[in-house]
mmCIF file of C-alpha atoms in Angstrom:
data_model
loop_
_atom_site.group_PDB
_atom_site.id
_atom_site.type_symbol
_atom_site.label_atom_id
_atom_site.label_comp_id
_atom_site.label_asym_id
_atom_site.label_seq_id
_atom_site.Cartn_x
_atom_site.Cartn_y
_atom_site.Cartn_z
ATOM 1 C CA MET A 278 64.433 28.935 52.482
ATOM 2 C CA LYS A 279 67.035 31.290 53.886
ATOM 3 C CA GLN A 280 66.376 34.953 53.252
ATOM 4 C CA ALA A 281 69.161 36.918 51.572
ATOM 5 C CA ARG A 282 70.844 39.520 53.737
ATOM 6 C CA GLY A 283 70.430 43.145 52.707
ATOM 7 C CA SER A 284 73.373 45.069 51.406
ATOM 8 C CA SER A 285 75.634 46.947 53.812
ATOM 9 C CA THR A 286 74.167 50.199 52.435
ATOM 10 C CA ASP A 287 70.647 49.044 53.370
ATOM 11 C CA ARG A 288 71.818 48.094 56.877
ATOM 12 C CA ARG A 289 73.597 51.454 57.321
ATOM 13 C CA ALA A 290 70.397 53.286 56.345
ATOM 14 C CA ALA A 291 68.344 51.202 58.793
ATOM 15 C CA VAL A 292 70.842 51.879 61.579
ATOM 16 C CA ALA A 293 70.806 55.619 60.827
ATOM 17 C CA VAL A 294 67.008 55.678 61.172
ATOM 18 C CA LYS A 295 67.137 53.690 64.415
ATOM 19 C CA LYS A 296 69.346 56.160 66.350
ATOM 20 C CA SER A 297 68.630 56.137 70.046
ATOM 21 C CA ARG A 298 68.895 58.879 72.603
ATOM 22 C CA HIS A 299 71.972 57.160 74.094
ATOM 23 C CA ALA A 300 74.328 56.320 71.253
ATOM 24 C CA ALA A 301 77.151 53.834 71.807
ATOM 25 C CA PRO A 302 80.711 55.080 71.286
ATOM 26 C CA LYS A 303 81.781 55.051 67.632
ATOM 27 C CA VAL A 304 84.369 52.364 66.906
ATOM 28 C CA GLN A 305 85.649 50.557 63.829
ATOM 29 C CA CYS A 306 85.513 46.843 63.126
ATOM 30 C CA PRO A 307 88.673 45.224 64.517
ATOM 31 C CA ASN A 308 88.640 42.773 61.599
ATOM 32 C CA CYS A 309 88.125 44.953 58.501
ATOM 33 C CA SER A 310 88.107 48.541 59.892
ATOM 34 C CA GLY A 311 84.585 49.003 58.519
ATOM 35 C CA ASP A 312 81.602 50.671 60.159
ATOM 36 C CA VAL A 313 79.835 48.868 62.997
ATOM 37 C CA HIS A 314 76.617 49.354 64.913
ATOM 38 C CA CYS A 315 75.630 48.543 68.462
ATOM 39 C CA ILE A 316 73.411 45.489 68.848
ATOM 40 C CA ARG A 317 73.073 45.634 72.631
ATOM 41 C CA SER A 318 74.557 47.275 75.662
ATOM 42 C CA ARG A 319 74.374 46.318 79.320
ATOM 43 C CA GLN A 320 75.690 47.726 82.562
ATOM 44 C CA MET A 321 78.030 45.191 84.196
ATOM 45 C CA THR A 322 79.048 47.224 87.277
ATOM 46 C CA ASP A 323 78.869 50.865 88.331
ATOM 47 C CA LEU A 324 82.046 51.482 86.322
ATOM 48 C CA ILE A 325 81.816 49.016 83.404
ATOM 49 C CA ARG A 326 79.407 48.787 80.457
ATOM 50 C CA GLU A 327 79.639 45.959 77.912
ATOM 51 C CA ILE A 328 78.672 46.796 74.311
ATOM 52 C CA THR A 329 78.062 44.235 71.552
ATOM 53 C CA TYR A 330 78.755 45.507 68.036
ATOM 54 C CA GLN A 331 78.219 44.034 64.563
ATOM 55 C CA CYS A 332 80.167 44.948 61.445
ATOM 56 C CA LEU A 333 78.070 46.424 58.610
ATOM 57 C CA GLU A 334 80.349 45.167 55.814
ATOM 58 C CA ASP A 335 78.850 42.305 53.760
ATOM 59 C CA ASP A 336 82.173 40.463 53.490
ATOM 60 C CA CYS A 337 82.844 40.663 57.233
ATOM 61 C CA GLY A 338 79.762 40.876 59.457
ATOM 62 C CA ILE A 339 81.549 39.794 62.656
ATOM 63 C CA ARG A 340 80.139 40.517 66.089
ATOM 64 C CA PHE A 341 82.412 41.557 68.939
ATOM 65 C CA VAL A 342 82.143 42.821 72.496
ATOM 66 C CA ALA A 343 83.795 45.994 73.777
ATOM 67 C CA GLN A 344 83.895 47.413 77.282
ATOM 68 C CA LEU A 345 83.443 51.018 78.299
ATOM 69 C CA ILE A 346 85.178 51.615 81.637
ATOM 70 C CA ALA A 347 85.143 54.739 83.788
ATOM 71 C CA VAL A 348 88.804 55.367 84.749
ATOM 72 C CA ARG A 349 88.965 58.791 86.450
ATOM 73 C CA ILE A 350 86.839 61.753 87.454
ATOM 74 C CA ILE A 351 87.647 65.119 85.906
ATOM 75 C CA ARG A 352 84.742 67.147 87.300
ATOM 76 C CA SER A 353 82.017 66.553 89.862
ATOM 77 C CA ALA A 354 79.716 68.526 92.126
ATOM 78 C CA TRP A 355 79.701 65.628 94.636
ATOM 79 C CA LEU A 356 81.048 62.070 94.924
ATOM 80 C CA ARG A 357 79.707 58.916 96.539
ATOM 81 C CA GLU A 358 81.911 57.775 99.403
ATOM 82 C CA ASP A 359 82.231 54.244 97.989
ATOM 83 C CA LEU A 360 83.206 55.359 94.465
ATOM 84 C CA ASP A 361 86.764 54.136 93.902
ATOM 85 C CA LEU A 362 87.978 56.379 91.074
ATOM 86 C CA PRO A 363 90.876 58.840 91.125
ATOM 87 C CA VAL A 364 89.949 62.508 90.865
ATOM 88 C CA VAL A 365 92.202 64.204 88.313
ATOM 89 C CA LEU A 366 91.521 67.879 87.845
ATOM 90 C CA PRO A 367 92.437 69.310 84.455
ATOM 91 C CA PRO A 368 95.549 71.501 84.543
ATOM 92 C CA GLN A 369 94.937 75.204 85.019
ATOM 93 C CA LYS A 370 95.576 77.284 81.923
ATOM 94 C CA THR A 371 98.634 79.409 82.429
ATOM 95 C CA HIS A 372 99.925 82.116 80.178
ATOM 96 C CA PRO A 373 103.561 81.957 79.106
ATOM 97 C CA PRO A 374 105.804 84.748 80.371
ATOM 98 C CA PRO A 375 106.234 87.617 77.938
ATOM 99 C CA PRO A 376 109.270 87.494 75.644
ATOM 100 C CA GLU A 377 112.441 89.177 76.875
ATOM 101 C CA GLU A 378 112.062 91.994 74.303
ATOM 102 C CA ALA A 379 108.652 93.010 75.648
ATOM 103 C CA ARG A 380 109.959 93.153 79.258
ATOM 104 C CA ALA A 381 112.890 95.415 78.269
ATOM 105 C CA ALA A 382 110.647 97.991 76.558
#
């Protein structure tokens, strides 16, 4: 006999209790825009991680795979020589020039 699935509220509570130290990025279900949770995650290359999600909505429940890809470096103390990522430093904060009235005073 097939066991009945728990409600989406029960599954959400179970997922909340089972939080890991390394949480997967929060995304929505591409099918119903509902909440999803990570089923598994694996490192594909140095720059790519594949994450399998499952929708928590009873009417949906689809599973899908997403990829997390490193695209650029914004800060680093050192870099490996073989790491092929562009280094893009954040723009320096600059202050706007004072208004004309303030300069004339």
